CSV table of C-alpha atoms in Angstrom, one decimal:
chain,number,residue,atom,x,y,z
R,1,MET,CA,26.9,48.5,74.1
R,2,SER,CA,23.6,47.6,72.6
R,3,PHE,CA,20.2,48.2,74.1
R,4,LEU,CA,19.7,44.5,74.7
R,5,SER,CA,23.1,44.2,76.3
R,6,ASN,CA,21.9,46.7,78.9
R,7,LEU,CA,18.7,44.6,79.5
R,8,PHE,CA,20.5,41.3,80.1
R,9,ARG,CA,23.5,40.7,82.3
R,10,LYS,CA,24.4,37.6,80.4
R,11,THR,CA,23.9,36.9,76.8
R,12,SER,CA,24.9,34.0,74.6
R,13,PRO,CA,27.0,34.4,71.5
R,14,ALA,CA,25.0,34.3,68.3
R,15,ALA,CA,25.6,31.4,65.9
R,16,SER,CA,26.0,31.9,62.2
R,17,ASP,CA,23.5,29.2,61.4
R,18,PRO,CA,20.1,29.3,63.1
R,19,GLN,CA,19.8,25.6,62.8
R,20,ASP,CA,22.7,25.1,65.1
R,21,GLN,CA,21.9,27.9,67.5
R,22,THR,CA,21.1,27.0,71.1
R,23,ILE,CA,18.1,28.8,72.4
R,24,PRO,CA,19.2,29.9,75.9
R,25,LEU,CA,17.1,30.6,78.9
R,26,ILE,CA,17.7,33.9,80.6
R,27,PRO,CA,17.1,33.5,84.3
R,28,ALA,CA,14.8,36.0,86.1
R,29,ALA,CA,17.7,37.4,88.0
R,30,ASN,CA,19.6,38.3,84.8
R,31,ASN,CA,17.0,40.4,83.0
R,32,THR,CA,15.2,43.7,83.7
R,33,TRP,CA,11.7,42.0,83.7
R,34,ARG,CA,12.6,39.6,86.5
R,35,ILE,CA,10.9,36.6,84.9
R,36,PRO,CA,12.4,33.6,83.1
R,37,LEU,CA,12.9,34.4,79.4
R,38,LEU,CA,13.8,32.6,76.3
R,39,ASP,CA,16.4,34.3,74.1
R,40,LEU,CA,14.9,34.1,70.6
R,41,ARG,CA,17.5,36.2,68.8
R,42,GLY,CA,19.6,33.3,67.5
R,43,VAL,CA,16.6,32.3,65.4
R,44,THR,CA,14.4,35.4,64.9
R,45,LEU,CA,17.2,37.8,63.9
R,46,ARG,CA,18.9,35.3,61.6
R,47,MET,CA,16.0,33.8,59.7
R,48,THR,CA,14.7,35.1,56.4
R,49,ALA,CA,11.1,34.9,55.5
R,50,THR,CA,10.3,33.5,52.1
R,51,SER,CA,7.1,32.3,50.3
R,52,SER,CA,6.6,30.2,47.2
R,53,ASN,CA,3.3,32.1,46.8
R,54,PRO,CA,4.1,35.3,44.8
R,55,GLN,CA,0.9,37.0,45.9
R,56,MET,CA,1.8,36.5,49.6
R,57,ALA,CA,5.3,37.9,49.0
R,58,MET,CA,3.8,41.0,47.3
R,59,ASN,CA,1.3,41.3,50.1
R,60,ALA,CA,3.9,41.3,52.8
R,61,VAL,CA,5.6,44.5,51.4
R,62,SER,CA,2.5,46.3,50.0
R,63,TYR,CA,1.7,48.6,52.8
R,64,ASN,CA,3.9,51.7,52.2
R,65,GLN,CA,1.0,53.7,50.8
R,66,GLU,CA,-1.6,52.4,53.2
R,67,ASP,CA,-3.3,54.6,55.7
R,68,GLY,CA,-5.7,51.9,56.9
R,69,SER,CA,-8.7,53.0,55.0
R,70,SER,CA,-8.8,49.9,52.8
R,71,PHE,CA,-9.4,47.8,56.0
R,72,ALA,CA,-12.0,50.1,57.5
R,73,GLY,CA,-15.2,48.3,58.5
R,74,ILE,CA,-13.8,44.8,57.9
R,75,SER,CA,-14.6,42.3,60.6
R,76,PRO,CA,-12.5,39.3,61.4
R,77,ALA,CA,-13.8,36.0,60.1
R,78,GLU,CA,-13.6,34.6,63.6
R,79,SER,CA,-16.4,36.4,65.5
R,80,THR,CA,-15.4,35.4,69.1
R,81,THR,CA,-15.3,38.4,71.3
R,82,ILE,CA,-13.6,38.6,74.7
R,83,GLU,CA,-13.0,41.3,77.3
R,84,GLY,CA,-9.9,43.5,76.7
R,85,GLY,CA,-8.6,44.9,80.0
R,86,ILE,CA,-5.4,46.2,78.4
R,87,THR,CA,-4.2,49.8,79.0
R,88,VAL,CA,-1.3,51.6,77.4
R,89,ALA,CA,-0.1,55.2,77.8
R,90,THR,CA,-0.7,57.7,75.0
R,91,ASP,CA,0.7,61.1,74.2
R,92,GLY,CA,-2.5,63.0,74.7
R,93,LYS,CA,-5.1,61.4,72.6
R,94,LEU,CA,-4.1,58.7,70.1
R,95,ALA,CA,-5.0,60.0,66.6
R,96,PRO,CA,-6.5,57.7,63.9
R,97,GLY,CA,-3.8,56.4,61.5
R,98,VAL,CA,-1.0,53.9,61.3
R,99,LEU,CA,0.5,52.2,64.3
R,100,PHE,CA,2.8,49.9,62.3
R,101,ILE,CA,3.5,49.3,58.6
R,102,PRO,CA,5.4,46.2,57.5
R,103,GLN,CA,8.6,47.1,55.7
R,104,THR,CA,10.0,43.6,55.1
R,105,MET,CA,8.7,40.0,54.8
R,106,GLU,CA,9.9,39.5,58.4
R,107,HIS,CA,7.3,41.9,59.7
R,108,LYS,CA,4.2,39.9,60.2
R,109,TRP,CA,1.6,42.5,61.1
R,110,ALA,CA,0.2,45.8,60.0
R,111,ILE,CA,-1.7,47.7,62.7
R,112,TYR,CA,-4.1,50.6,62.3
R,113,PHE,CA,-6.3,52.7,64.6
R,114,MET,CA,-9.6,53.8,63.1
R,115,ASP,CA,-12.9,54.8,64.7
R,116,ASP,CA,-11.6,54.0,68.2
R,117,THR,CA,-10.8,50.5,66.9
R,118,LEU,CA,-7.4,48.8,66.7
R,119,VAL,CA,-7.1,46.7,63.5
R,120,PHE,CA,-4.6,43.9,63.3
R,121,VAL,CA,-3.8,42.7,59.7
R,122,ARG,CA,-1.8,39.6,58.9
R,123,SER,CA,0.7,41.1,56.5
R,124,TRP,CA,1.2,38.2,54.1
R,125,LEU,CA,-2.5,37.6,53.8
R,126,ARG,CA,-3.8,41.2,53.9
R,127,GLN,CA,-6.5,39.9,56.2
R,128,VAL,CA,-8.0,41.5,59.3
R,129,LEU,CA,-7.6,38.8,61.9
R,130,VAL,CA,-8.4,40.7,65.1
R,131,THR,CA,-10.0,44.0,66.0
R,132,ALA,CA,-10.2,45.7,69.4
R,133,THR,CA,-12.6,48.4,70.6
R,134,THR,CA,-11.1,51.1,72.8
R,135,VAL,CA,-11.8,54.1,74.9
R,136,GLN,CA,-9.4,57.0,75.7
R,137,GLN,CA,-9.1,59.2,78.8
R,138,HIS,CA,-6.4,60.7,80.9
R,139,ASN,CA,-3.6,60.0,78.4
R,140,GLN,CA,-4.5,56.3,78.3
R,141,LEU,CA,-5.9,54.0,75.7
R,142,THR,CA,-7.9,51.1,77.2
R,143,VAL,CA,-8.9,48.0,75.2
R,144,LYS,CA,-12.5,47.2,76.1
R,145,SER,CA,-13.1,44.2,73.9
R,146,ILE,CA,-11.3,42.0,71.4
R,147,THR,CA,-12.9,40.3,68.4
R,148,GLY,CA,-11.2,37.5,66.4
R,149,LYS,CA,-8.2,35.3,67.1
R,150,PHE,CA,-4.6,35.3,66.0
R,151,LEU,CA,-4.4,31.5,66.2
R,152,GLU,CA,-7.0,28.8,65.9
R,153,ASP,CA,-6.8,27.4,69.4
R,154,GLU,CA,-5.6,30.3,71.6
R,155,THR,CA,-7.1,31.0,75.0
R,156,PRO,CA,-8.6,34.5,75.8
R,157,ALA,CA,-5.6,35.2,78.0
R,158,PHE,CA,-3.2,34.4,75.1
R,159,THR,CA,-5.2,36.6,72.7
R,160,ARG,CA,-4.9,39.5,75.2
R,161,ALA,CA,-1.1,38.7,75.6
R,162,ILE,CA,-0.6,38.9,71.8
R,163,VAL,CA,-2.6,42.2,71.6
R,164,ARG,CA,-0.5,43.6,74.4
R,165,PHE,CA,2.8,42.5,72.8
R,166,LEU,CA,1.9,43.9,69.3
R,167,LEU,CA,0.9,47.3,70.8
R,168,MET,CA,4.1,47.5,72.8
R,169,ASN,CA,6.6,45.9,70.5
R,170,TYR,CA,5.2,46.7,67.0
R,171,GLY,CA,3.3,49.8,67.9
R,172,ILE,CA,5.5,51.6,70.5
R,173,GLY,CA,8.7,50.0,69.3
R,174,GLU,CA,10.1,48.7,72.6
R,175,VAL,CA,11.7,45.3,73.1
R,176,VAL,CA,9.3,43.4,75.4
R,177,PRO,CA,8.8,39.6,76.0
R,178,ALA,CA,6.8,38.0,73.3
R,179,PRO,CA,4.1,35.5,74.6
R,180,LEU,CA,4.9,31.9,73.7
R,181,PRO,CA,2.7,28.8,73.9
R,182,ALA,CA,3.0,26.9,77.1
R,183,ALA,CA,2.9,23.7,75.2
R,184,LEU,CA,6.3,24.5,73.8
R,185,LYS,CA,7.9,25.2,77.2
R,186,ASP,CA,10.2,22.2,76.9
R,187,LYS,CA,10.9,22.7,73.2
R,188,PRO,CA,12.8,26.0,73.0
R,189,ARG,CA,13.8,25.6,69.4
R,190,GLU,CA,10.2,25.0,68.3
R,191,ALA,CA,9.2,27.9,70.5
R,192,ALA,CA,11.7,30.2,68.7
R,193,LEU,CA,10.6,29.0,65.3
R,194,TRP,CA,7.0,29.5,66.3
R,195,ALA,CA,7.8,33.1,67.5
R,196,PHE,CA,9.4,33.9,64.1
R,197,SER,CA,6.4,32.6,62.2
R,198,VAL,CA,3.9,34.6,64.3
R,199,TYR,CA,5.8,37.8,65.2
R,200,GLY,CA,8.8,37.8,62.8
R,201,LYS,CA,12.1,39.4,63.6
R,202,LEU,CA,10.7,41.8,66.1
R,203,ALA,CA,10.3,39.0,68.7
R,204,GLN,CA,13.7,39.0,70.4
R,205,ILE,CA,12.8,37.5,73.8
R,206,GLY,CA,9.9,35.3,74.9
R,207,THR,CA,7.9,34.3,77.9
R,208,PHE,CA,5.6,31.4,78.6
R,209,ASN,CA,3.7,33.5,81.1
R,210,GLU,CA,0.7,34.7,79.2
R,211,ASN,CA,-0.4,36.9,82.0
R,212,PHE,CA,2.9,38.9,82.2
R,213,VAL,CA,2.3,42.7,81.7
R,214,PRO,CA,5.6,44.5,80.7
R,215,VAL,CA,6.1,48.2,81.5
R,216,VAL,CA,7.3,50.4,78.6
R,217,SER,CA,8.9,53.8,78.8
R,218,LYS,CA,7.3,55.5,75.8
R,219,PRO,CA,3.7,56.3,74.9
R,220,LEU,CA,1.7,54.8,72.0
R,221,ARG,CA,1.6,57.2,69.0
R,222,SER,CA,0.3,56.9,65.5
R,223,HIS,CA,1.4,58.2,62.1
R,224,SER,CA,-1.8,60.1,62.1
R,225,LEU,CA,-4.0,60.7,59.1
R,226,LEU,CA,-2.9,64.3,59.4
R,227,HIS,CA,0.8,63.4,59.2
R,228,ILE,CA,0.0,61.1,56.2
R,229,ALA,CA,-1.9,64.0,54.5
R,230,VAL,CA,1.2,66.2,55.0
R,231,ALA,CA,3.5,63.6,53.5
R,232,ARG,CA,1.2,63.4,50.5
R,233,SER,CA,1.0,67.2,50.2
R,234,ASN,CA,-2.8,66.8,50.3
R,235,MET,CA,-4.0,70.3,51.2
R,236,PRO,CA,-7.8,69.4,51.5
R,237,ASP,CA,-7.1,66.5,53.8
R,238,ILE,CA,-4.7,68.5,55.9
R,239,GLU,CA,-7.4,71.0,56.6
R,240,LYS,CA,-10.1,68.2,57.0
R,241,TYR,CA,-8.2,66.3,59.6
R,242,VAL,CA,-7.3,69.4,61.7
R,243,LEU,CA,-10.9,70.5,61.6
R,244,GLU,CA,-12.0,67.0,62.6
R,245,GLY,CA,-9.9,67.3,65.7
R,246,ILE,CA,-6.5,65.8,65.1
R,247,PRO,CA,-4.2,68.1,67.1
R,248,VAL,CA,-2.1,70.1,64.6
R,249,ASN,CA,1.0,69.7,66.9
R,250,SER,CA,0.6,66.0,67.7
R,251,LEU,CA,3.6,63.8,67.5
R,252,ALA,CA,3.8,60.7,65.2
R,253,ARG,CA,5.4,57.4,66.0
R,254,ASP,CA,8.8,58.8,65.0
R,255,GLY,CA,8.4,61.6,67.5
R,256,LEU,CA,7.8,64.4,64.9
R,257,ALA,CA,5.0,66.8,64.5
R,258,PRO,CA,3.2,67.5,61.2
R,259,LEU,CA,5.3,70.6,60.8
R,260,HIS,CA,8.5,68.6,61.0
R,261,TRP,CA,7.1,66.2,58.4
R,262,SER,CA,6.3,69.1,56.0
R,263,LEU,CA,10.0,69.7,55.6
R,264,ALA,CA,10.2,66.6,53.5
R,265,CYS,CA,7.7,68.0,51.0
R,266,GLU,CA,8.9,69.5,47.7
R,267,THR,CA,7.0,72.7,48.2
R,268,THR,CA,6.3,74.9,51.2
R,269,GLU,CA,2.5,74.6,50.7
R,270,PRO,CA,1.9,71.9,53.4
R,271,MET,CA,3.9,74.0,55.9
R,272,GLU,CA,2.0,77.1,55.0
R,273,LYS,CA,-1.3,75.3,55.4
R,274,LEU,CA,-0.3,73.9,58.8
R,275,LEU,CA,0.9,77.3,60.0
R,276,ALA,CA,-2.4,78.9,58.8
R,277,LEU,CA,-4.3,76.2,60.8
R,278,GLY,CA,-2.4,77.1,64.0
R,279,ALA,CA,0.7,74.9,64.0
R,280,ASP,CA,3.3,76.1,66.5
R,281,PRO,CA,6.4,77.1,64.6
R,282,ASN,CA,8.4,76.1,67.8
R,283,VAL,CA,6.7,72.8,68.3
R,284,ARG,CA,9.2,70.2,69.8
R,285,SER,CA,9.8,66.7,68.7
R,286,ALA,CA,10.1,63.9,71.2
R,287,GLU,CA,13.9,64.7,71.3
R,288,GLY,CA,13.4,68.4,71.7
R,289,ALA,CA,14.1,69.4,68.1
R,290,THR,CA,12.2,72.3,66.5
R,291,PRO,CA,11.2,72.6,62.9
R,292,VAL,CA,13.9,75.3,62.4
R,293,MET,CA,16.6,72.8,63.6
R,294,ASN,CA,15.3,70.2,61.1
R,295,ALA,CA,15.1,72.8,58.3
R,296,VAL,CA,18.7,73.7,58.9
R,297,GLN,CA,19.8,70.0,58.9
R,298,SER,CA,17.9,69.5,55.7
R,299,ASN,CA,19.3,72.7,54.1
R,300,ALA,CA,15.7,73.7,53.5
R,301,ALA,CA,16.1,77.5,53.2
R,302,ARG,CA,12.6,78.2,51.9
R,303,HIS,CA,11.0,76.3,54.8
R,304,PHE,CA,13.4,78.0,57.2
R,305,ASN,CA,12.4,81.5,56.0
R,306,LEU,CA,8.7,80.6,56.3
R,307,LEU,CA,9.2,79.4,59.9
R,308,VAL,CA,11.1,82.5,60.9
R,309,LEU,CA,8.3,84.7,59.4
R,310,ALA,CA,5.9,82.7,61.5
R,311,GLY,CA,7.8,83.5,64.7
R,312,ALA,CA,10.2,80.5,65.0
R,313,ASP,CA,12.9,80.9,67.6
R,314,VAL,CA,16.3,80.5,65.9
R,315,ASN,CA,18.0,80.2,69.2
R,316,ALA,CA,15.9,77.4,70.6
R,317,ALA,CA,18.0,74.6,72.1
R,318,ASP,CA,17.2,70.8,72.0
R,319,ALA,CA,17.3,68.5,75.0
R,320,ARG,CA,21.1,68.4,74.9
R,321,GLY,CA,21.4,72.2,74.5
R,322,PHE,CA,22.3,72.3,70.8
R,323,THR,CA,20.8,75.0,68.6
R,324,ALA,CA,20.2,75.3,64.9
R,325,LEU,CA,23.5,77.1,64.5
R,326,HIS,CA,25.4,74.2,66.1
R,327,ARG,CA,23.8,71.9,63.5
R,328,ALA,CA,24.5,74.2,60.5
R,329,ALA,CA,28.1,74.7,61.6
R,330,GLU,CA,28.8,71.0,62.1
R,331,MET,CA,27.2,69.9,58.9
R,332,GLY,CA,28.9,72.6,56.8
R,333,HIS,CA,25.7,74.3,55.6
R,334,VAL,CA,27.2,77.7,54.8
R,335,HIS,CA,24.0,79.3,53.5
R,336,MET,CA,22.0,78.2,56.5
R,337,VAL,CA,24.7,79.7,58.8
R,338,ARG,CA,24.4,83.0,57.0
R,339,LEU,CA,20.6,82.9,57.3
R,340,LEU,CA,20.8,82.1,61.0
R,341,LEU,CA,23.3,84.9,61.7
R,342,GLU,CA,21.1,87.3,59.6
R,343,ASN,CA,18.3,86.4,62.0
R,344,ARG,CA,20.3,87.0,65.1
R,345,ALA,CA,21.3,83.5,66.0
R,346,ASN,CA,23.5,83.4,69.1
R,347,ARG,CA,27.0,82.3,68.0
R,348,HIS,CA,28.1,82.0,71.6
R,349,ALA,CA,25.6,79.4,72.7
R,350,VAL,CA,27.3,76.5,74.4
R,351,ALA,CA,26.2,72.8,74.4
R,352,MET,CA,28.2,70.0,75.9
R,353,ASP,CA,31.3,72.3,75.9
R,354,HIS,CA,30.8,73.2,72.2
R,355,THR,CA,29.9,76.4,70.4
R,356,ALA,CA,29.0,76.5,66.8
R,357,LEU,CA,32.5,77.8,66.1
R,358,SER,CA,34.2,74.9,67.9
R,359,LEU,CA,32.2,72.4,66.0
R,360,ALA,CA,33.1,74.1,62.7
R,361,GLU,CA,36.7,74.1,63.7
R,362,ALA,CA,36.5,70.4,64.6
R,363,MET,CA,35.0,69.6,61.2
R,364,LYS,CA,37.4,72.0,59.4
R,365,ARG,CA,34.6,74.1,57.9
R,366,THR,CA,36.8,77.0,56.8
R,367,GLU,CA,34.2,79.3,55.3
R,368,ILE,CA,31.9,78.8,58.3
R,369,ILE,CA,34.8,79.5,60.7
R,370,GLU,CA,35.3,82.8,59.1
R,371,LEU,CA,31.6,83.7,59.3
R,372,LEU,CA,31.5,82.8,63.0
R,373,ARG,CA,34.7,84.7,63.8
R,374,ASP,CA,33.4,88.0,62.4
């Protein structure tokens, strides 16, 4: 059952043609937010964004190498400033970096966090339309003021509603109701098309209540400048950002620490640099995985050995109780199983009624079965 199926007690079957799709109302009693909602999925998940302007098309998917620095210091053309009054939970202190990068033309916004300012960039235009100044304390980010507008004729309340939606939906990655113009309340198809044009395919449900404040279950995190420096194997920047105060064990939007990210690097240099700067070799991801577990899954023996030398616990268990040895046995990584056993991995650890041996047997990993039986 999908996540959205759990949120709604009743859903309508999706049509193959968005032009013929009815846009159903979801009564307050039938959804987790307890407000009337418009089910936008028949349009927003089925439409494809196109542009006759080749530059706009290129702009829309031009953000993969962006860390936000190209938009630093740029003010919106619209200078209207309003009070913010929006608060979202953070995982410690939100680090400067990327909150969302468009991957397709159906992603309408890029969002960055720099110098305590949120920057909202219209993806197709590569234009900063809105910025928001913030303060942080007690694991919360509070928007103090908002400058600019997303639309020409929006009210301050609607501006705040869009900022809130983009932070929770684009930034945190949770499905929440997208704010819709009250003028389209009696025109559900137009409202759905409007939602696609403004929010893209990430708008799955909508509300005409611009003052509604949804509750989300996860904190706002960034792909920090430190994470990005690690991904680029940029040693000077790794040291620079740690010394500037980005926590070396902070988690990114994907729930991974810089040390986890360093496993994707061709060399062990980024990992060595992070460990020298105080990274915890046993740092946990949002799902409880340690770098050793990820090294085993990636068959990254050199990184594994470096982590063990730094004091990594080869018997650490994730949130479900699985260890690195469970992973290596199930995935058939013979060399990693040998390395783990050489480093005193516990072959008898049980997780969800499975040992490493039982997983190897289930997957018919003959060589690993022999190693674990010795």
